[in-house]
Amino acid sequence: MRLLLALLLLLSCGTHGDKISNVCGRPQLLARMVGGKDAMVGEWPWQVSIQREGIHKCGGSLISECWVLTAAHCFSNTSETSLYQVLLGALQLVQPGPHAVLRGVRRVHSHPQYRGLASSADVALVELDKPVTFNRYMLPVCLPQPTVHFRTNMSCWVTGWGSPSETDPLPSPRILQKLEVPIIDTHLCNQMYSRNALGGLQPRTIQHDMLCAGFAEGKKDACQGDSGGPLVCKVGQTWLQAGVISWGEGCARRNRPGVYIRVTSHYDWIHRLIPELQFQPGELRGWKRRHHHRS
């Protein structure tokens, strides 16, 4: 009986909040995004590949032993969990290496307010069928408390195995790509998306739970297959996830920067599903007082 209880505890997907808050967002190893560069082993240990029937579909971020944060649009039917697997601890998809592990999906929780392409609340939580063991190659990213503000022009990073260009979506890059991008003011981003709207259509609007990051001139951006992956910003010595890759008009086009769902906007929903998860306050002393506008 004692052995059975120990096994059940090992396989259970409870979240140990204190343990996670001590290790999240701090890679131990520091050694095709459009215009991105190859990542290094262990550099982004929370990056995961969400795969459907063995084929990479979206990115995501490990946030606890059993939970992955990603985009809702990655799942056309959240009940088809048997079709999905999550690859963790990998630098490459074709030859993931000895540190990579594959997990099944127990359930997918898409945000109930998600309404389709480019809508608000494009976030989902994926529960793994078995917990993972944290190590140098597999660590959770820290999620910020709702009071944390990621200021305009703050330099952040986005990662993924998405397409290296909009016009040539295949092949996907062999090695995880990383790209440094600045956060763009929301009002300015709305102005960009209102310019030269396709076919005279109503320009898409950057909603209250979205943030933009990238370059007005284009050339560098996330692309197909990067969706659901993390936008992370280093605050002090810790990486906090500011956004989830959601949408964009094409890839790396002029005046069409990447659009991300703000993690802080959905704190209540995440906390409701994973009440034990610890959110980080960040070391943003002074910023909140000096910068009252939203980015």
PDB file of C-alpha atoms in Angstrom:
ATOM      1  CA  MET A   1       0.000   0.000   0.000  1.00  0.00           C
ATOM      2  CA  ARG A   2       2.828   2.399   0.872  1.00  0.00           C
ATOM      3  CA  LEU A   3       4.511   1.699  -2.477  1.00  0.00           C
ATOM      4  CA  LEU A   4       1.248   2.328  -4.358  1.00  0.00           C
ATOM      5  CA  LEU A   5       0.736   5.647  -2.548  1.00  0.00           C
ATOM      6  CA  ALA A   6       4.274   6.734  -3.418  1.00  0.00           C
ATOM      7  CA  LEU A   7       3.685   5.847  -7.058  1.00  0.00           C
ATOM      8  CA  LEU A   8       0.425   7.793  -7.159  1.00  0.00           C
ATOM      9  CA  LEU A   9       2.136  10.843  -5.674  1.00  0.00           C
ATOM     10  CA  LEU A  10       4.919  10.557  -8.246  1.00  0.00           C
ATOM     11  CA  LEU A  11       2.466  10.396 -11.132  1.00  0.00           C
ATOM     12  CA  SER A  12       0.104  13.043  -9.822  1.00  0.00           C
ATOM     13  CA  CYS A  13       0.046  16.430 -11.459  1.00  0.00           C
ATOM     14  CA  GLY A  14      -0.195  18.611  -8.392  1.00  0.00           C
ATOM     15  CA  THR A  15       1.705  21.872  -8.649  1.00  0.00           C
ATOM     16  CA  HIS A  16       4.252  22.652  -5.961  1.00  0.00           C
ATOM     17  CA  GLY A  17       4.123  26.428  -6.040  1.00  0.00           C
ATOM     18  CA  ASP A  18       7.034  27.130  -3.693  1.00  0.00           C
ATOM     19  CA  LYS A  19       9.304  24.751  -5.596  1.00  0.00           C
ATOM     20  CA  ILE A  20       8.433  26.342  -8.924  1.00  0.00           C
ATOM     21  CA  SER A  21       8.919  29.903  -7.705  1.00  0.00           C
ATOM     22  CA  ASN A  22      12.450  28.993  -6.646  1.00  0.00           C
ATOM     23  CA  VAL A  23      13.518  27.624 -10.033  1.00  0.00           C
ATOM     24  CA  CYS A  24      11.335  29.344 -12.652  1.00  0.00           C
ATOM     25  CA  GLY A  25      12.809  31.720 -15.194  1.00  0.00           C
ATOM     26  CA  ARG A  26      16.453  30.984 -14.382  1.00  0.00           C
ATOM     27  CA  PRO A  27      18.193  28.854 -17.023  1.00  0.00           C
ATOM     28  CA  GLN A  28      21.227  27.060 -15.656  1.00  0.00           C
ATOM     29  CA  LEU A  29      22.952  26.675 -19.008  1.00  0.00           C
ATOM     30  CA  LEU A  30      23.757  29.783 -20.975  1.00  0.00           C
ATOM     31  CA  ALA A  31      26.296  28.953 -23.266  1.00  0.00           C
ATOM     32  CA  ARG A  32      13.296  29.940 -37.831  1.00  0.00           C
ATOM     33  CA  MET A  33      11.908  32.783 -36.519  1.00  0.00           C
ATOM     34  CA  VAL A  34      12.193  35.190 -39.498  1.00  0.00           C
ATOM     35  CA  GLY A  35      15.605  36.772 -38.963  1.00  0.00           C
ATOM     36  CA  GLY A  36      16.229  34.736 -35.825  1.00  0.00           C
ATOM     37  CA  LYS A  37      19.366  33.011 -34.592  1.00  0.00           C
ATOM     38  CA  ASP A  38      20.043  29.511 -33.350  1.00  0.00           C
ATOM     39  CA  ALA A  39      19.375  29.024 -29.657  1.00  0.00           C
ATOM     40  CA  MET A  40      21.854  27.196 -27.432  1.00  0.00           C
ATOM     41  CA  VAL A  41      21.297  24.042 -25.420  1.00  0.00           C
ATOM     42  CA  GLY A  42      19.448  24.855 -22.199  1.00  0.00           C
ATOM     43  CA  GLU A  43      19.064  28.547 -23.060  1.00  0.00           C
ATOM     44  CA  TRP A  44      15.250  28.503 -23.121  1.00  0.00           C
ATOM     45  CA  PRO A  45      14.409  25.423 -20.995  1.00  0.00           C
ATOM     46  CA  TRP A  46      10.671  26.208 -20.840  1.00  0.00           C
ATOM     47  CA  GLN A  47      10.163  26.069 -24.624  1.00  0.00           C
ATOM     48  CA  VAL A  48       8.011  23.145 -25.773  1.00  0.00           C
ATOM     49  CA  SER A  49       6.748  21.812 -29.088  1.00  0.00           C
ATOM     50  CA  ILE A  50       3.054  20.939 -29.234  1.00  0.00           C
ATOM     51  CA  GLN A  51       2.624  18.203 -31.822  1.00  0.00           C
ATOM     52  CA  ARG A  52      -0.449  16.789 -33.518  1.00  0.00           C
ATOM     53  CA  GLU A  53      -0.031  13.225 -34.743  1.00  0.00           C
ATOM     54  CA  GLY A  54       3.728  13.595 -34.510  1.00  0.00           C
ATOM     55  CA  ILE A  55       3.972  16.859 -36.469  1.00  0.00           C
ATOM     56  CA  HIS A  56       4.983  20.162 -34.865  1.00  0.00           C
ATOM     57  CA  LYS A  57       1.986  22.475 -34.735  1.00  0.00           C
ATOM     58  CA  CYS A  58       2.656  25.154 -32.106  1.00  0.00           C
ATOM     59  CA  GLY A  59       5.024  26.318 -29.447  1.00  0.00           C
ATOM     60  CA  GLY A  60       4.273  26.644 -25.778  1.00  0.00           C
ATOM     61  CA  SER A  61       5.921  27.292 -22.428  1.00  0.00           C
ATOM     62  CA  LEU A  62       6.319  25.009 -19.439  1.00  0.00           C
ATOM     63  CA  ILE A  63       4.922  26.763 -16.353  1.00  0.00           C
ATOM     64  CA  SER A  64       4.896  23.865 -13.854  1.00  0.00           C
ATOM     65  CA  GLU A  65       5.624  20.128 -13.680  1.00  0.00           C
ATOM     66  CA  CYS A  66       2.315  19.404 -15.397  1.00  0.00           C
ATOM     67  CA  TRP A  67       1.130  22.528 -17.194  1.00  0.00           C
ATOM     68  CA  VAL A  68       1.989  24.252 -20.472  1.00  0.00           C
ATOM     69  CA  LEU A  69       0.756  27.685 -21.553  1.00  0.00           C
ATOM     70  CA  THR A  70       0.024  28.143 -25.272  1.00  0.00           C
ATOM     71  CA  ALA A  71      -2.490  29.698 -27.717  1.00  0.00           C
ATOM     72  CA  ALA A  72      -6.128  28.619 -27.967  1.00  0.00           C
ATOM     73  CA  HIS A  73      -6.047  28.692 -31.782  1.00  0.00           C
ATOM     74  CA  CYS A  74      -3.605  25.754 -31.730  1.00  0.00           C
ATOM     75  CA  PHE A  75      -6.513  23.438 -30.929  1.00  0.00           C
ATOM     76  CA  SER A  76      -9.450  23.058 -33.303  1.00  0.00           C
ATOM     77  CA  ASN A  77     -11.049  20.537 -30.947  1.00  0.00           C
ATOM     78  CA  THR A  78      -9.920  20.449 -27.329  1.00  0.00           C
ATOM     79  CA  SER A  79     -11.469  17.005 -26.800  1.00  0.00           C
ATOM     80  CA  GLU A  80      -9.087  15.314 -29.263  1.00  0.00           C
ATOM     81  CA  THR A  81      -6.342  15.062 -26.655  1.00  0.00           C
ATOM     82  CA  SER A  82      -5.124  11.649 -27.875  1.00  0.00           C
ATOM     83  CA  LEU A  83      -3.899  13.289 -31.109  1.00  0.00           C
ATOM     84  CA  TYR A  84      -1.522  15.620 -29.264  1.00  0.00           C
ATOM     85  CA  GLN A  85       1.832  15.232 -27.586  1.00  0.00           C
ATOM     86  CA  VAL A  86       4.207  17.727 -26.007  1.00  0.00           C
ATOM     87  CA  LEU A  87       7.964  17.587 -26.601  1.00  0.00           C
ATOM     88  CA  LEU A  88      10.020  19.170 -23.814  1.00  0.00           C
ATOM     89  CA  GLY A  89      13.727  19.743 -23.273  1.00  0.00           C
ATOM     90  CA  ALA A  90      14.567  19.711 -26.985  1.00  0.00           C
ATOM     91  CA  LEU A  91      16.772  21.982 -29.064  1.00  0.00           C
ATOM     92  CA  GLN A  92      15.922  20.265 -32.354  1.00  0.00           C
ATOM     93  CA  LEU A  93      12.692  18.618 -33.452  1.00  0.00           C
ATOM     94  CA  VAL A  94      14.129  15.993 -35.810  1.00  0.00           C
ATOM     95  CA  GLN A  95      16.730  14.721 -33.342  1.00  0.00           C
ATOM     96  CA  PRO A  96      15.550  15.993 -29.951  1.00  0.00           C
ATOM     97  CA  GLY A  97      18.519  14.508 -28.099  1.00  0.00           C
ATOM     98  CA  PRO A  98      18.967  12.627 -24.819  1.00  0.00           C
ATOM     99  CA  HIS A  99      17.533  15.389 -22.620  1.00  0.00           C
ATOM    100  CA  ALA A 100      14.166  15.579 -24.392  1.00  0.00           C
ATOM    101  CA  VAL A 101      10.997  13.924 -23.118  1.00  0.00           C
ATOM    102  CA  LEU A 102       7.615  13.371 -24.735  1.00  0.00           C
ATOM    103  CA  ARG A 103       4.375  13.658 -22.781  1.00  0.00           C
ATOM    104  CA  GLY A 104       0.791  12.955 -23.671  1.00  0.00           C
ATOM    105  CA  VAL A 105      -2.006  15.458 -23.093  1.00  0.00           C
ATOM    106  CA  ARG A 106      -4.523  14.831 -20.327  1.00  0.00           C
ATOM    107  CA  ARG A 107      -6.744  17.798 -21.142  1.00  0.00           C
ATOM    108  CA  VAL A 108      -6.771  21.171 -22.873  1.00  0.00           C
ATOM    109  CA  HIS A 109      -8.435  24.242 -21.366  1.00  0.00           C
ATOM    110  CA  SER A 110      -9.016  26.966 -23.951  1.00  0.00           C
ATOM    111  CA  HIS A 111     -10.038  30.337 -22.556  1.00  0.00           C
ATOM    112  CA  PRO A 112     -13.859  30.523 -22.629  1.00  0.00           C
ATOM    113  CA  GLN A 113     -13.759  34.053 -24.092  1.00  0.00           C
ATOM    114  CA  TYR A 114     -11.718  33.052 -27.164  1.00  0.00           C
ATOM    115  CA  ARG A 115     -13.734  33.696 -30.332  1.00  0.00           C
ATOM    116  CA  GLY A 116     -11.403  32.845 -33.205  1.00  0.00           C
ATOM    117  CA  LEU A 117      -8.575  34.315 -35.257  1.00  0.00           C
ATOM    118  CA  ALA A 118      -7.095  37.545 -33.865  1.00  0.00           C
ATOM    119  CA  SER A 119      -9.610  37.684 -31.017  1.00  0.00           C
ATOM    120  CA  SER A 120      -8.930  38.384 -27.373  1.00  0.00           C
ATOM    121  CA  ALA A 121      -8.179  35.559 -24.930  1.00  0.00           C
ATOM    122  CA  ASP A 122      -6.204  33.458 -27.422  1.00  0.00           C
ATOM    123  CA  VAL A 123      -4.682  31.381 -24.630  1.00  0.00           C
ATOM    124  CA  ALA A 124      -4.928  27.759 -23.564  1.00  0.00           C
ATOM    125  CA  LEU A 125      -3.578  25.638 -20.738  1.00  0.00           C
ATOM    126  CA  VAL A 126      -2.436  22.108 -21.538  1.00  0.00           C
ATOM    127  CA  GLU A 127      -2.254  19.560 -18.742  1.00  0.00           C
ATOM    128  CA  LEU A 128       0.352  16.842 -19.298  1.00  0.00           C
ATOM    129  CA  ASP A 129      -0.515  13.216 -18.622  1.00  0.00           C
ATOM    130  CA  LYS A 130       2.517  12.840 -16.321  1.00  0.00           C
ATOM    131  CA  PRO A 131       4.671  15.380 -14.497  1.00  0.00           C
ATOM    132  CA  VAL A 132       8.158  16.215 -15.719  1.00  0.00           C
ATOM    133  CA  THR A 133      11.251  16.433 -13.567  1.00  0.00           C
ATOM    134  CA  PHE A 134      12.987  19.777 -13.654  1.00  0.00           C
ATOM    135  CA  ASN A 135      16.619  19.776 -14.735  1.00  0.00           C
ATOM    136  CA  ARG A 136      19.056  22.001 -16.618  1.00  0.00           C
ATOM    137  CA  TYR A 137      17.221  21.435 -19.882  1.00  0.00           C
ATOM    138  CA  MET A 138      13.648  21.559 -18.613  1.00  0.00           C
ATOM    139  CA  LEU A 139      12.602  24.406 -16.308  1.00  0.00           C
ATOM    140  CA  PRO A 140       9.418  26.481 -16.046  1.00  0.00           C
ATOM    141  CA  VAL A 141       9.240  30.127 -17.006  1.00  0.00           C
ATOM    142  CA  CYS A 142       7.977  32.567 -14.373  1.00  0.00           C
ATOM    143  CA  LEU A 143       4.538  34.094 -14.839  1.00  0.00           C
ATOM    144  CA  PRO A 144       4.160  37.726 -13.741  1.00  0.00           C
ATOM    145  CA  GLN A 145       1.734  39.054 -11.198  1.00  0.00           C
ATOM    146  CA  PRO A 146      -0.945  41.341 -12.729  1.00  0.00           C
ATOM    147  CA  THR A 147       0.809  44.421 -11.309  1.00  0.00           C
ATOM    148  CA  VAL A 148       3.932  43.833 -13.419  1.00  0.00           C
ATOM    149  CA  HIS A 149       4.197  46.277 -16.316  1.00  0.00           C
ATOM    150  CA  PHE A 150       6.333  45.579 -19.383  1.00  0.00           C
ATOM    151  CA  ARG A 151       7.219  49.041 -20.637  1.00  0.00           C
ATOM    152  CA  THR A 152       7.353  50.271 -24.208  1.00  0.00           C
ATOM    153  CA  ASN A 153      10.737  49.669 -25.883  1.00  0.00           C
ATOM    154  CA  MET A 154      11.683  47.056 -23.298  1.00  0.00           C
ATOM    155  CA  SER A 155      13.830  44.440 -25.020  1.00  0.00           C
ATOM    156  CA  CYS A 156      12.365  40.930 -24.866  1.00  0.00           C
ATOM    157  CA  TRP A 157      12.870  37.599 -26.636  1.00  0.00           C
ATOM    158  CA  VAL A 158      10.614  35.305 -28.621  1.00  0.00           C
ATOM    159  CA  THR A 159      11.476  31.687 -29.452  1.00  0.00           C
ATOM    160  CA  GLY A 160      10.140  28.940 -31.680  1.00  0.00           C
ATOM    161  CA  TRP A 161      10.540  26.373 -34.440  1.00  0.00           C
ATOM    162  CA  GLY A 162       8.230  28.224 -36.835  1.00  0.00           C
ATOM    163  CA  SER A 163       8.695  28.850 -40.548  1.00  0.00           C
ATOM    164  CA  PRO A 164      11.813  30.786 -41.631  1.00  0.00           C
ATOM    165  CA  SER A 165       9.747  32.896 -44.065  1.00  0.00           C
ATOM    166  CA  GLU A 166       6.154  33.692 -44.981  1.00  0.00           C
ATOM    167  CA  THR A 167       6.488  32.648 -48.619  1.00  0.00           C
ATOM    168  CA  ASP A 168       8.468  29.461 -48.011  1.00  0.00           C
ATOM    169  CA  PRO A 169       6.912  27.860 -44.928  1.00  0.00           C
ATOM    170  CA  LEU A 170       8.917  24.642 -45.241  1.00  0.00           C
ATOM    171  CA  PRO A 171      11.243  23.349 -44.040  1.00  0.00           C
ATOM    172  CA  SER A 172      11.030  24.457 -40.444  1.00  0.00           C
ATOM    173  CA  PRO A 173      14.356  25.298 -38.832  1.00  0.00           C
ATOM    174  CA  ARG A 174      16.264  22.339 -37.389  1.00  0.00           C
ATOM    175  CA  ILE A 175      17.347  24.273 -34.318  1.00  0.00           C
ATOM    176  CA  LEU A 176      15.172  26.365 -31.998  1.00  0.00           C
ATOM    177  CA  GLN A 177      15.278  30.013 -33.084  1.00  0.00           C
ATOM    178  CA  LYS A 178      15.493  33.081 -30.859  1.00  0.00           C
ATOM    179  CA  LEU A 179      14.760  36.684 -31.742  1.00  0.00           C
ATOM    180  CA  GLU A 180      15.169  39.853 -29.699  1.00  0.00           C
ATOM    181  CA  VAL A 181      12.251  42.270 -30.113  1.00  0.00           C
ATOM    182  CA  PRO A 182      11.237  45.540 -28.438  1.00  0.00           C
ATOM    183  CA  ILE A 183       7.754  46.053 -27.025  1.00  0.00           C
ATOM    184  CA  ILE A 184       5.731  48.542 -29.088  1.00  0.00           C
ATOM    185  CA  ASP A 185       3.253  51.065 -27.690  1.00  0.00           C
ATOM    186  CA  THR A 186      -0.310  49.811 -28.246  1.00  0.00           C
ATOM    187  CA  HIS A 187      -1.569  53.089 -29.722  1.00  0.00           C
ATOM    188  CA  LEU A 188       1.329  53.119 -32.190  1.00  0.00           C
ATOM    189  CA  CYS A 189       0.703  49.465 -33.048  1.00  0.00           C
ATOM    190  CA  ASN A 190      -2.948  50.208 -33.828  1.00  0.00           C
ATOM    191  CA  GLN A 191      -1.802  53.038 -36.112  1.00  0.00           C
ATOM    192  CA  MET A 192       0.544  50.643 -37.918  1.00  0.00           C
ATOM    193  CA  TYR A 193      -2.192  48.080 -38.498  1.00  0.00           C
ATOM    194  CA  SER A 194      -4.538  50.768 -39.817  1.00  0.00           C
ATOM    195  CA  ARG A 195      -2.127  51.619 -42.638  1.00  0.00           C
ATOM    196  CA  ASN A 196      -2.683  49.943 -46.001  1.00  0.00           C
ATOM    197  CA  ALA A 197      -5.355  47.552 -44.756  1.00  0.00           C
ATOM    198  CA  LEU A 198      -5.682  44.575 -47.095  1.00  0.00           C
ATOM    199  CA  GLY A 199      -8.426  44.901 -49.690  1.00  0.00           C
ATOM    200  CA  GLY A 200      -9.971  47.864 -47.918  1.00  0.00           C
ATOM    201  CA  LEU A 201     -11.009  45.616 -45.047  1.00  0.00           C
ATOM    202  CA  GLN A 202     -11.543  46.971 -41.576  1.00  0.00           C
ATOM    203  CA  PRO A 203      -8.111  46.952 -39.915  1.00  0.00           C
ATOM    204  CA  ARG A 204      -7.653  44.605 -37.015  1.00  0.00           C
ATOM    205  CA  THR A 205      -7.582  46.212 -33.591  1.00  0.00           C
ATOM    206  CA  ILE A 206      -5.105  45.551 -30.838  1.00  0.00           C
ATOM    207  CA  GLN A 207      -7.377  44.570 -27.957  1.00  0.00           C
ATOM    208  CA  HIS A 208      -6.918  45.367 -24.267  1.00  0.00           C
ATOM    209  CA  ASP A 209      -5.298  41.991 -23.544  1.00  0.00           C
ATOM    210  CA  MET A 210      -2.809  42.194 -26.403  1.00  0.00           C
ATOM    211  CA  LEU A 211       0.641  43.681 -26.734  1.00  0.00           C
ATOM    212  CA  CYS A 212       2.819  44.234 -29.783  1.00  0.00           C
ATOM    213  CA  ALA A 213       6.515  43.552 -30.169  1.00  0.00           C
ATOM    214  CA  GLY A 214       8.779  43.779 -33.175  1.00  0.00           C
ATOM    215  CA  PHE A 215       9.901  46.292 -35.762  1.00  0.00           C
ATOM    216  CA  ALA A 216       8.022  48.841 -37.869  1.00  0.00           C
ATOM    217  CA  GLU A 217      10.264  48.027 -40.848  1.00  0.00           C
ATOM    218  CA  GLY A 218       9.452  44.321 -40.566  1.00  0.00           C
ATOM    219  CA  LYS A 219      12.165  41.830 -41.628  1.00  0.00           C
ATOM    220  CA  LYS A 220      12.229  40.091 -38.223  1.00  0.00           C
ATOM    221  CA  ASP A 221       9.197  38.417 -36.681  1.00  0.00           C
ATOM    222  CA  ALA A 222       7.556  35.233 -35.461  1.00  0.00           C
ATOM    223  CA  CYS A 223       5.845  33.169 -38.170  1.00  0.00           C
ATOM    224  CA  GLN A 224       3.673  30.080 -38.770  1.00  0.00           C
ATOM    225  CA  GLY A 225       4.468  27.360 -36.253  1.00  0.00           C
ATOM    226  CA  ASP A 226       5.661  29.814 -33.614  1.00  0.00           C
ATOM    227  CA  SER A 227       2.105  30.388 -32.340  1.00  0.00           C
ATOM    228  CA  GLY A 228       1.591  29.681 -28.661  1.00  0.00           C
ATOM    229  CA  GLY A 229       5.236  30.198 -27.848  1.00  0.00           C
ATOM    230  CA  PRO A 230       6.477  32.634 -25.220  1.00  0.00           C
ATOM    231  CA  LEU A 231       7.556  36.258 -25.354  1.00  0.00           C
ATOM    232  CA  VAL A 232       9.857  36.583 -22.345  1.00  0.00           C
ATOM    233  CA  CYS A 233      11.543  39.578 -20.741  1.00  0.00           C
ATOM    234  CA  LYS A 234      14.420  39.467 -18.298  1.00  0.00           C
ATOM    235  CA  VAL A 235      13.681  41.397 -15.118  1.00  0.00           C
ATOM    236  CA  GLY A 236      16.593  41.396 -12.706  1.00  0.00           C
ATOM    237  CA  GLN A 237      17.956  37.845 -12.886  1.00  0.00           C
ATOM    238  CA  THR A 238      14.619  36.249 -13.793  1.00  0.00           C
ATOM    239  CA  TRP A 239      12.795  35.654 -17.081  1.00  0.00           C
ATOM    240  CA  LEU A 240       9.100  36.548 -16.944  1.00  0.00           C
ATOM    241  CA  GLN A 241       6.650  35.609 -19.679  1.00  0.00           C
ATOM    242  CA  ALA A 242       5.034  38.795 -20.949  1.00  0.00           C
ATOM    243  CA  GLY A 243       3.054  37.331 -23.828  1.00  0.00           C
ATOM    244  CA  VAL A 244       1.853  34.342 -25.841  1.00  0.00           C
ATOM    245  CA  ILE A 245       2.431  34.459 -29.612  1.00  0.00           C
ATOM    246  CA  SER A 246      -1.037  34.971 -31.087  1.00  0.00           C
ATOM    247  CA  TRP A 247      -1.275  36.561 -34.531  1.00  0.00           C
ATOM    248  CA  GLY A 248       0.104  38.923 -37.134  1.00  0.00           C
ATOM    249  CA  GLU A 249      -0.635  39.935 -40.704  1.00  0.00           C
ATOM    250  CA  GLY A 250       1.780  37.782 -42.644  1.00  0.00           C
ATOM    251  CA  CYS A 251       5.287  37.454 -41.245  1.00  0.00           C
ATOM    252  CA  ALA A 252       7.864  40.235 -40.862  1.00  0.00           C
ATOM    253  CA  ARG A 253       5.880  42.694 -43.025  1.00  0.00           C
ATOM    254  CA  ARG A 254       6.346  46.416 -42.743  1.00  0.00           C
ATOM    255  CA  ASN A 255       3.987  48.023 -40.177  1.00  0.00           C
ATOM    256  CA  ARG A 256       2.736  44.587 -39.119  1.00  0.00           C
ATOM    257  CA  PRO A 257       4.557  43.645 -35.899  1.00  0.00           C
ATOM    258  CA  GLY A 258       3.792  40.493 -33.981  1.00  0.00           C
ATOM    259  CA  VAL A 259       0.797  40.533 -31.636  1.00  0.00           C
ATOM    260  CA  TYR A 260       0.841  38.670 -28.342  1.00  0.00           C
ATOM    261  CA  ILE A 261      -1.701  37.944 -25.619  1.00  0.00           C
ATOM    262  CA  ARG A 262      -0.727  39.582 -22.338  1.00  0.00           C
ATOM    263  CA  VAL A 263      -0.188  36.987 -19.642  1.00  0.00           C
ATOM    264  CA  THR A 264      -1.054  39.499 -16.911  1.00  0.00           C
ATOM    265  CA  SER A 265      -4.504  40.073 -18.467  1.00  0.00           C
ATOM    266  CA  HIS A 266      -5.445  36.455 -17.794  1.00  0.00           C
ATOM    267  CA  TYR A 267      -4.032  36.044 -14.308  1.00  0.00           C
ATOM    268  CA  ASP A 268      -7.473  35.293 -12.813  1.00  0.00           C
ATOM    269  CA  TRP A 269      -8.225  32.542 -15.325  1.00  0.00           C
ATOM    270  CA  ILE A 270      -4.820  30.878 -14.942  1.00  0.00           C
ATOM    271  CA  HIS A 271      -4.984  31.151 -11.156  1.00  0.00           C
ATOM    272  CA  ARG A 272      -8.461  29.593 -11.131  1.00  0.00           C
ATOM    273  CA  LEU A 273      -7.244  26.524 -13.045  1.00  0.00           C
ATOM    274  CA  ILE A 274      -3.894  26.237 -11.232  1.00  0.00           C
ATOM    275  CA  PRO A 275      -4.473  27.787  -7.801  1.00  0.00           C
ATOM    276  CA  GLU A 276      -1.126  26.577  -6.411  1.00  0.00           C
ATOM    277  CA  LEU A 277       0.919  28.333  -9.098  1.00  0.00           C
ATOM    278  CA  GLN A 278       3.064  31.178  -7.772  1.00  0.00           C
ATOM    279  CA  PHE A 279       3.174  34.399  -9.814  1.00  0.00           C
ATOM    280  CA  GLN A 280       6.236  36.608  -9.656  1.00  0.00           C
ATOM    281  CA  PRO A 281       6.164  40.302  -8.710  1.00  0.00           C
ATOM    282  CA  GLY A 282       9.230  41.125 -10.784  1.00  0.00           C
ATOM    283  CA  GLU A 283      11.885  43.663  -9.877  1.00  0.00           C
ATOM    284  CA  LEU A 284      10.320  46.662 -11.569  1.00  0.00           C
ATOM    285  CA  ARG A 285      10.953  49.242  -8.877  1.00  0.00           C
ATOM    286  CA  GLY A 286      10.215  52.745 -10.121  1.00  0.00           C
ATOM    287  CA  TRP A 287       8.825  51.742 -13.515  1.00  0.00           C
ATOM    288  CA  LYS A 288       5.210  51.507 -12.369  1.00  0.00           C
ATOM    289  CA  ARG A 289       5.377  54.988 -10.906  1.00  0.00           C
ATOM    290  CA  ARG A 290       7.095  56.583 -13.876  1.00  0.00           C
ATOM    291  CA  HIS A 291       5.206  54.853 -16.676  1.00  0.00           C
ATOM    292  CA  HIS A 292       1.442  55.073 -16.303  1.00  0.00           C
ATOM    293  CA  HIS A 293       0.556  54.505 -19.984  1.00  0.00           C
ATOM    294  CA  ARG A 294      -0.100  51.003 -21.313  1.00  0.00           C
ATOM    295  CA  SER A 295       2.428  49.611 -23.739  1.00  0.00           C
TER     296      SER A 295
END
